[in-house]
Tab-separated table of C-alpha atoms and ligand atoms in Angstrom:
chain	number	residue	atom	x	y	z
A	1	UNK	CA	8.373	21.567	-1.806
A	2	UNK	CA	6.036	22.364	2.068
A	3	UNK	CA	6.780	19.419	4.722
A	4	UNK	CA	4.008	18.405	5.756
A	5	UNK	CA	5.013	15.510	7.464
A	6	UNK	CA	7.865	16.670	9.131
A	7	UNK	CA	8.369	15.218	12.747
A	8	UNK	CA	5.880	12.156	11.869
A	9	UNK	CA	7.117	8.614	11.262
A	10	UNK	CA	5.507	6.473	8.656
A	11	UNK	CA	5.826	2.569	7.972
A	12	UNK	CA	5.501	1.673	4.868
A	13	UNK	CA	5.064	-2.159	4.070
A	14	UNK	CA	6.505	-3.776	0.724
A	15	UNK	CA	8.646	-0.564	0.381
A	16	UNK	CA	11.706	-2.449	-0.609
A	17	UNK	CA	10.231	-2.279	-4.164
A	18	UNK	CA	7.777	-0.708	-7.123
A	19	UNK	CA	5.100	1.454	-5.821
A	20	UNK	CA	6.388	1.323	-2.317
A	21	UNK	CA	9.655	2.660	-3.008
A	22	UNK	CA	8.433	5.923	-4.497
A	23	UNK	CA	6.037	6.133	-1.741
A	24	UNK	CA	9.039	5.831	0.936
A	25	UNK	CA	10.799	8.861	-1.102
A	26	UNK	CA	8.381	11.162	-1.681
A	27	UNK	CA	6.786	10.689	2.100
A	28	UNK	CA	10.754	11.450	3.182
A	29	UNK	CA	10.485	14.547	1.063
A	30	UNK	CA	7.467	15.902	2.541
A	31	UNK	CA	9.767	15.496	5.829
A	32	UNK	CA	8.651	11.928	7.488
A	33	UNK	CA	11.030	9.618	8.782
A	34	UNK	CA	10.535	6.288	7.139
A	35	UNK	CA	10.422	3.174	8.149
A	36	UNK	CA	10.279	-0.173	5.349
A	37	UNK	CA	9.279	-3.148	6.435
A	38	UNK	CA	9.738	-5.942	3.483
A	39	UNK	CA	10.011	-9.211	3.210
A	40	UNK	CA	12.969	-8.147	0.717
A	41	UNK	CA	16.393	-6.114	1.029
A	42	UNK	CA	15.408	-2.356	1.460
A	43	UNK	CA	18.871	-1.201	0.435
A	44	UNK	CA	18.390	0.661	-1.935
A	45	UNK	CA	15.378	2.246	-1.035
A	46	UNK	CA	16.861	3.714	2.142
A	47	UNK	CA	19.738	5.373	-0.173
A	48	UNK	CA	16.421	7.213	-2.541
A	49	UNK	CA	15.481	8.380	0.871
A	50	UNK	CA	18.847	9.257	2.268
A	51	UNK	CA	19.338	11.661	-1.048
A	52	UNK	CA	16.444	13.592	0.167
A	53	UNK	CA	18.058	14.236	3.342
A	54	UNK	CA	15.967	12.130	4.994
A	55	UNK	CA	15.940	9.179	7.519
A	56	UNK	CA	15.025	5.576	6.646
A	57	UNK	CA	15.832	1.849	8.279
A	58	UNK	CA	14.814	-1.042	7.138
A	59	UNK	CA	13.007	-3.857	8.935
A	60	UNK	CA	13.081	-7.292	7.634
A	61	UNK	CA	9.141	-8.459	7.989
A	62	UNK	CA	7.467	-11.112	6.766
A	63	UNK	CA	3.927	-9.937	7.227
A	64	UNK	CA	2.590	-13.106	7.342
A	65	UNK	CA	4.500	-13.864	10.255
A	66	UNK	CA	3.308	-12.645	13.832
A	67	UNK	CA	6.431	-12.500	15.190
A	68	UNK	CA	8.068	-10.520	12.492
A	69	UNK	CA	4.769	-7.929	12.856
A	70	UNK	CA	5.742	-8.055	16.771
A	71	UNK	CA	9.273	-6.897	16.104
A	72	UNK	CA	8.544	-4.069	13.713
A	73	UNK	CA	6.264	-2.670	16.349
A	74	UNK	CA	8.657	-3.122	19.026
A	75	UNK	CA	11.312	-1.442	16.807
A	76	UNK	CA	8.992	1.725	15.672
A	77	UNK	CA	7.960	2.138	19.144
A	78	UNK	CA	11.312	2.171	20.671
A	79	UNK	CA	13.317	3.910	17.928
A	80	UNK	CA	10.470	6.579	16.793
A	81	UNK	CA	7.737	6.402	19.284
A	82	UNK	CA	5.158	4.889	17.497
A	83	UNK	CA	4.210	5.198	13.922
A	84	UNK	CA	2.085	8.270	12.756
A	85	UNK	CA	1.513	7.162	8.957
A	86	UNK	CA	0.324	3.685	8.163
A	87	UNK	CA	1.251	2.482	4.829
A	88	UNK	CA	-0.240	-0.885	3.721
A	89	UNK	CA	1.352	-1.380	0.743
A	90	UNK	CA	2.759	-4.857	0.523
A	91	UNK	CA	0.745	-7.203	-1.590
A	92	UNK	CA	0.903	-10.235	-3.786
A	93	UNK	CA	-1.092	-10.622	-6.995
A	94	UNK	CA	-0.249	-14.808	-8.395
A	95	UNK	CA	-2.317	-15.191	-11.804
A	96	UNK	CA	-4.414	-18.089	-11.323
A	97	UNK	CA	-7.876	-18.780	-12.647
A	98	UNK	CA	-10.438	-19.540	-9.557
A	99	UNK	CA	-10.493	-23.547	-10.638
A	100	UNK	CA	-6.969	-23.838	-9.986
A	101	UNK	CA	-6.556	-21.924	-7.301
A	102	UNK	CA	-5.449	-23.981	-4.341
A	103	UNK	CA	-7.046	-23.260	-0.698
A	104	UNK	CA	-3.504	-22.794	0.429
A	105	UNK	CA	-2.981	-20.258	-2.680
A	106	UNK	CA	-6.555	-18.481	-1.844
A	107	UNK	CA	-5.480	-17.979	1.998
A	108	UNK	CA	-1.498	-17.044	1.297
A	109	UNK	CA	-2.946	-13.900	-0.830
A	110	UNK	CA	-5.424	-13.677	2.201
A	111	UNK	CA	-2.292	-13.156	4.859
A	112	UNK	CA	-0.141	-10.778	3.066
A	113	UNK	CA	-2.646	-8.867	1.467
A	114	UNK	CA	-5.219	-8.395	4.207
A	115	UNK	CA	-4.555	-10.800	7.452
A	116	UNK	CA	-2.018	-8.349	7.605
A	117	UNK	CA	-3.707	-4.917	8.004
A	118	UNK	CA	-5.565	-6.547	10.565
A	119	UNK	CA	-2.252	-7.367	12.775
A	120	UNK	CA	-0.397	-3.823	11.315
A	121	UNK	CA	-3.585	-1.986	12.582
A	122	UNK	CA	-3.944	-3.639	16.055
A	123	UNK	CA	0.006	-3.109	16.172
A	124	UNK	CA	-0.189	0.973	15.398
A	125	UNK	CA	-3.495	2.386	16.404
A	126	UNK	CA	-3.248	2.243	20.111
A	127	UNK	CA	-0.232	4.608	19.843
A	128	UNK	CA	-2.131	6.855	17.052
A	129	UNK	CA	-4.909	6.991	19.285
A	130	UNK	CA	-2.770	7.920	22.547
A	131	UNK	CA	-1.684	11.124	20.218
A	132	UNK	CA	-4.457	12.117	18.525
A	133	UNK	CA	-3.554	11.827	15.471
A	134	UNK	CA	-2.724	9.340	12.878
A	135	UNK	CA	-3.250	7.979	9.234
A	136	UNK	CA	-4.007	4.091	8.083
A	137	UNK	CA	-3.773	3.837	4.253
A	138	UNK	CA	-4.247	0.800	2.203
A	139	UNK	CA	-2.573	0.072	-1.254
A	140	UNK	CA	-5.967	-1.618	-2.958
A	141	UNK	CA	-6.475	-2.004	-6.840
A	142	UNK	CA	-9.137	-0.586	-9.557
A	143	UNK	CA	-9.762	-4.757	-9.476
A	144	UNK	CA	-11.738	-4.265	-6.531
A	145	UNK	CA	-14.511	-2.708	-8.747
A	146	UNK	CA	-13.743	-3.660	-11.957
A	147	UNK	CA	-12.515	-7.507	-11.923
A	148	UNK	CA	-10.075	-9.014	-14.315
A	149	UNK	CA	-9.633	-12.896	-14.726
A	150	UNK	CA	-6.986	-14.894	-13.000
A	151	UNK	CA	-7.364	-12.572	-9.956
A	152	UNK	CA	-10.287	-13.891	-7.644
A	153	UNK	CA	-8.467	-13.961	-4.407
A	154	UNK	CA	-6.483	-11.074	-5.377
A	155	UNK	CA	-9.820	-9.065	-5.890
A	156	UNK	CA	-11.724	-10.152	-2.755
A	157	UNK	CA	-8.206	-9.179	-0.791
A	158	UNK	CA	-8.264	-5.732	-2.608
A	159	UNK	CA	-12.006	-5.374	-1.856
A	160	UNK	CA	-11.833	-6.517	1.748
A	161	UNK	CA	-9.311	-3.577	2.203
A	162	UNK	CA	-11.953	-0.817	1.038
A	163	UNK	CA	-14.946	-2.404	3.428
A	164	UNK	CA	-12.385	-2.868	6.375
A	165	UNK	CA	-11.039	0.966	5.770
A	166	UNK	CA	-14.770	2.522	5.514
A	167	UNK	CA	-15.533	0.888	8.959
A	168	UNK	CA	-12.194	1.791	10.390
A	169	UNK	CA	-12.995	5.130	9.617
A	170	UNK	CA	-16.054	5.424	11.337
A	171	UNK	CA	-14.062	4.203	14.695
A	172	UNK	CA	-11.004	5.771	14.746
A	173	UNK	CA	-12.344	9.427	13.324
A	174	UNK	CA	-13.166	10.697	16.806
A	175	UNK	CA	-9.284	10.074	17.769
A	176	UNK	CA	-7.734	12.583	15.235
A	177	UNK	CA	-7.051	9.130	12.877
A	178	UNK	CA	-8.445	9.209	9.124
A	179	UNK	CA	-8.433	5.517	7.318
A	180	UNK	CA	-8.224	5.740	3.343
A	181	UNK	CA	-7.464	3.118	0.292
A	182	UNK	CA	-5.666	4.160	-2.537
A	183	UNK	CA	-6.916	2.101	-5.928
A	184	UNK	CA	-4.111	2.563	-8.422
A	185	UNK	CA	-4.642	1.108	-11.816
A	186	UNK	CA	-2.125	-0.789	-14.089
A	187	UNK	CA	1.423	0.311	-12.825
A	188	UNK	CA	4.499	-0.349	-14.475
A	189	UNK	CA	6.877	-1.813	-11.472
A	190	UNK	CA	9.347	-5.014	-11.873
A	191	UNK	CA	7.211	-7.150	-10.734
A	192	UNK	CA	4.392	-5.969	-13.468
A	193	UNK	CA	7.086	-5.676	-16.683
A	194	UNK	CA	8.088	-9.467	-15.436
A	195	UNK	CA	4.181	-10.831	-15.528
A	196	UNK	CA	2.937	-8.816	-17.943
A	197	UNK	CA	2.649	-9.313	-22.091
A	198	UNK	CA	3.292	-5.583	-23.346
A	199	UNK	CA	-0.317	-5.785	-25.124
A	200	UNK	CA	-1.478	-6.131	-21.498
A	201	UNK	CA	-0.252	-2.247	-21.309
A	202	UNK	CA	-1.225	-1.336	-24.424
A	203	UNK	CA	-4.696	-2.369	-23.987
A	204	UNK	CA	-4.467	-1.288	-20.764
A	205	UNK	CA	-3.600	2.820	-21.757
A	206	UNK	CA	-6.153	2.065	-24.689
A	207	UNK	CA	-9.076	2.063	-22.033
A	208	UNK	CA	-7.812	4.786	-19.891
A	209	UNK	CA	-8.605	8.560	-20.356
A	210	UNK	CA	-5.121	9.461	-20.515
A	211	UNK	CA	-2.847	7.737	-22.761
A	212	UNK	CA	-0.204	6.513	-21.049
A	213	UNK	CA	0.957	3.959	-18.592
A	214	UNK	CA	1.016	4.233	-15.114
A	215	UNK	CA	4.211	4.727	-13.037
A	216	UNK	CA	4.688	4.610	-9.462
A	217	UNK	CA	5.636	8.004	-9.283
A	218	UNK	CA	1.999	8.485	-10.744
A	219	UNK	CA	0.690	7.234	-6.549
A	220	UNK	CA	3.158	9.453	-4.698
A	221	UNK	CA	1.084	12.890	-4.819
A	222	UNK	CA	-1.935	11.265	-3.937
A	223	UNK	CA	-0.692	8.616	-1.155
A	224	UNK	CA	1.161	12.114	0.286
A	225	UNK	CA	-2.138	14.060	0.010
A	226	UNK	CA	-3.918	12.085	2.251
A	227	UNK	CA	-1.085	11.515	4.645
A	228	UNK	CA	-1.008	15.077	4.856
A	229	UNK	CA	-3.138	17.275	6.912
A	230	UNK	CA	-4.557	18.683	3.885
A	231	UNK	CA	-6.918	15.653	4.249
A	232	UNK	CA	-7.846	15.668	7.599
A	233	UNK	CA	-11.635	15.793	6.724
A	234	UNK	CA	-10.999	12.889	4.214
A	235	UNK	CA	-12.106	9.648	5.585
A	236	UNK	CA	-12.941	6.186	4.436
A	237	UNK	CA	-12.801	7.116	1.086
A	238	UNK	CA	-11.018	5.094	-1.875
A	239	UNK	CA	-8.879	7.178	-4.183
A	240	UNK	CA	-9.203	5.999	-7.922
A	241	UNK	CA	-5.125	6.693	-9.339
A	242	UNK	CA	-5.747	4.912	-12.634
A	243	UNK	CA	-5.598	7.495	-15.433
A	244	UNK	CA	-9.365	7.065	-15.448
A	245	UNK	CA	-9.355	3.452	-16.447
A	246	UNK	CA	-12.873	2.560	-18.626
A	247	UNK	CA	-14.374	5.556	-18.150
A	248	UNK	CA	-13.870	5.854	-22.335
B	11	NAD	N1	1.443	-2.680	-10.066
B	11	NAD	C1	0.033	-2.316	-10.525
B	11	NAD	O1	-0.018	-2.758	-11.702
B	11	NAD	C2	-0.720	-2.451	-8.919
B	11	NAD	C3	-1.713	-2.159	-9.402
B	11	NAD	C4	-2.601	-2.040	-8.231
B	11	NAD	C5	-2.952	-2.287	-7.353
B	11	NAD	N2	-1.320	-2.290	-6.904
B	11	NAD	C6	-1.264	-2.837	-5.677
B	11	NAD	O2	0.013	-1.990	-5.269
B	11	NAD	C7	1.279	-2.951	-4.282
B	11	NAD	C8	2.676	-2.738	-4.307
B	11	NAD	O3	2.696	-3.142	-5.975
B	11	NAD	P1	3.957	-3.317	-6.937
B	11	NAD	O4	3.669	-3.663	-8.245
B	11	NAD	O5	5.013	-1.834	-6.123
B	11	NAD	O6	4.488	-4.838	-6.112
B	11	NAD	P2	6.011	-5.207	-6.104
B	11	NAD	O7	5.915	-6.540	-6.182
B	11	NAD	O8	6.884	-4.397	-7.136
B	11	NAD	O9	6.457	-4.965	-4.671
B	11	NAD	C9	5.832	-5.408	-3.285
B	11	NAD	C10	6.611	-5.602	-2.003
B	11	NAD	O10	5.646	-5.887	-1.603
B	11	NAD	C11	6.660	-7.373	-0.406
B	11	NAD	N3	6.404	-8.238	-0.202
B	11	NAD	C12	5.354	-9.033	-0.754
B	11	NAD	N4	5.352	-10.179	0.169
B	11	NAD	C13	5.445	-9.156	1.211
B	11	NAD	C14	5.523	-10.904	2.626
B	11	NAD	N5	4.799	-11.802	2.922
B	11	NAD	N6	6.072	-9.697	3.468
B	11	NAD	C15	6.627	-8.176	3.492
B	11	NAD	N7	6.765	-7.719	2.227
B	11	NAD	C16	6.314	-8.256	1.028
B	11	NAD	C17	7.978	-7.313	-1.618
B	11	NAD	O11	9.124	-7.824	-1.234
B	11	NAD	C18	7.584	-6.211	-2.826
B	11	NAD	O12	8.809	-5.471	-2.378
B	11	NAD	C19	0.567	-3.950	-3.918
B	11	NAD	O13	-0.787	-4.050	-2.670
B	11	NAD	C20	-0.165	-4.538	-5.342
B	11	NAD	O14	-1.144	-5.002	-5.082
B	11	NAD	C21	-0.210	-2.829	-7.887
């Protein structure tokens, strides 16, 4: 495989599990050094990357802590000379009907899912600008347009990421930096499998053009494309990776 990210450093939030873990491995295969920023231990992802011959370090980081984000930036700048590809993948998705969502739960979802995008971009953008190259990528969700019951806070946060990217793209394009979002449909991860009944997966597959459940591996090609120079003229976009959900 062509190593389109040779010499680059990718910071992947939420890279310890699920979609983020798969993304780390693929970005490493593309040649990037990987920094996994996660509140959970990421030893298995580090091993995945090392098996590909790549380099990965895990930095424990609670994205709701400004101190942790500052420590992450210091380590990335000191050890890797800055972040070239920022993948804001970490997210939480509690299922709560609107009338039962407390303001604390609302704030928690916003803090992890979207406030952290603000802090991470503030942390890594200056270095990207000075190099004249950067990729800022957020993992949104198809719920931003479809909506589903129980996810008002989550949907708001994922729609917010898309608006953020469109405006950011218009500011940073002149510096060789792109800002895009990927919106997965339903993807089988440890969290969705533990959380959702089998019928959720079955019903979703029925509503997709492609009749199988999405897997983390389905996200990695689109992500690698957006991160690479092949997508140098693609910015402010949201790429739906959902098997054609609700087209049929
Ligand atoms: N799985 C799906 O069906 C699906 C669909 C659409 C969008 N997404 C989005 O894709 C992303 C990944 O989803 P997933 O299913 O792989 O999730 P996951 O729960 O498997 O993994 C999320 C990771 O984020 C980390 N994380 C959570 N809170 C954190 C915090 N405060 N600080 C740092 N790390 C934190 C977790 O430890 C975990 O490793 C999320 O943003 C999610 O909203 C997922």
